[in-house]
XYZ file of C-alpha atoms in Angstrom:
63
model
C -29.417 -24.707 -26.415
C -25.767 -24.962 -27.393
C -25.343 -21.228 -27.023
C -26.789 -21.297 -23.512
C -24.095 -23.702 -22.315
C -21.383 -21.554 -23.895
C -22.710 -18.426 -22.126
C -22.772 -20.205 -18.771
C -19.225 -21.426 -19.293
C -17.998 -17.951 -20.190
C -19.747 -16.447 -17.171
C -18.099 -19.014 -14.902
C -14.740 -18.295 -16.528
C -15.215 -14.560 -15.987
C -15.988 -15.091 -12.297
C -12.872 -17.236 -11.947
C -10.654 -14.746 -13.766
C -11.666 -11.771 -11.596
C -10.021 -13.153 -8.408
C -7.053 -14.355 -10.449
C -6.413 -10.858 -11.802
C -6.968 -9.401 -8.331
C -4.391 -11.783 -6.857
C -1.881 -10.932 -9.577
C -2.480 -7.225 -8.992
C -2.117 -7.630 -5.230
C 1.123 -9.527 -5.681
C 2.496 -6.879 -8.030
C 1.511 -4.095 -5.639
C 2.985 -5.962 -2.671
C 6.296 -6.480 -4.410
C 6.353 -2.823 -5.485
C 5.501 -1.560 -1.989
C 8.053 -3.844 -0.326
C 10.946 -3.029 -2.607
C 14.208 -1.779 -1.177
C 14.432 1.952 -1.559
C 17.788 3.601 -1.640
C 17.427 6.516 0.723
C 19.919 8.753 2.402
C 18.694 7.776 5.824
C 16.533 8.966 8.659
C 18.900 11.678 9.847
C 16.744 14.558 8.672
C 13.565 13.109 10.176
C 15.270 12.274 13.466
C 16.688 15.790 13.736
C 13.209 17.221 13.223
C 11.786 14.908 15.864
C 14.511 15.924 18.308
C 13.709 19.615 17.747
C 10.010 18.899 18.225
C 10.619 16.962 21.434
C 12.839 19.727 22.838
C 10.212 22.338 21.978
C 7.499 20.314 23.722
C 9.666 19.902 26.829
C 10.329 23.655 26.949
C 6.647 24.543 26.653
C 5.730 22.218 29.541
C 8.538 23.361 31.811
C 7.827 27.084 31.280
C 4.138 26.799 32.244
C-alpha cells in the first residue's frame, strides 16, 4: 500500500510539472521572438513594394 501512495504522488507531480515546463518554454520562446534584432532597415523591402505598386498601377491603366 505504501508504494501505491508514492505512485499517485509521482503521477500528480508529473501532471504539475508538464504545465510548468510548458510555461518556461513559452516564456523562453517569447523572449527569443521579441528580442531586438539589429537590421539594416526596411529600405530594400519598401523599394520592392514601391516597384510592385507602380507595376500594378501601370497594368490597370493600360487595360
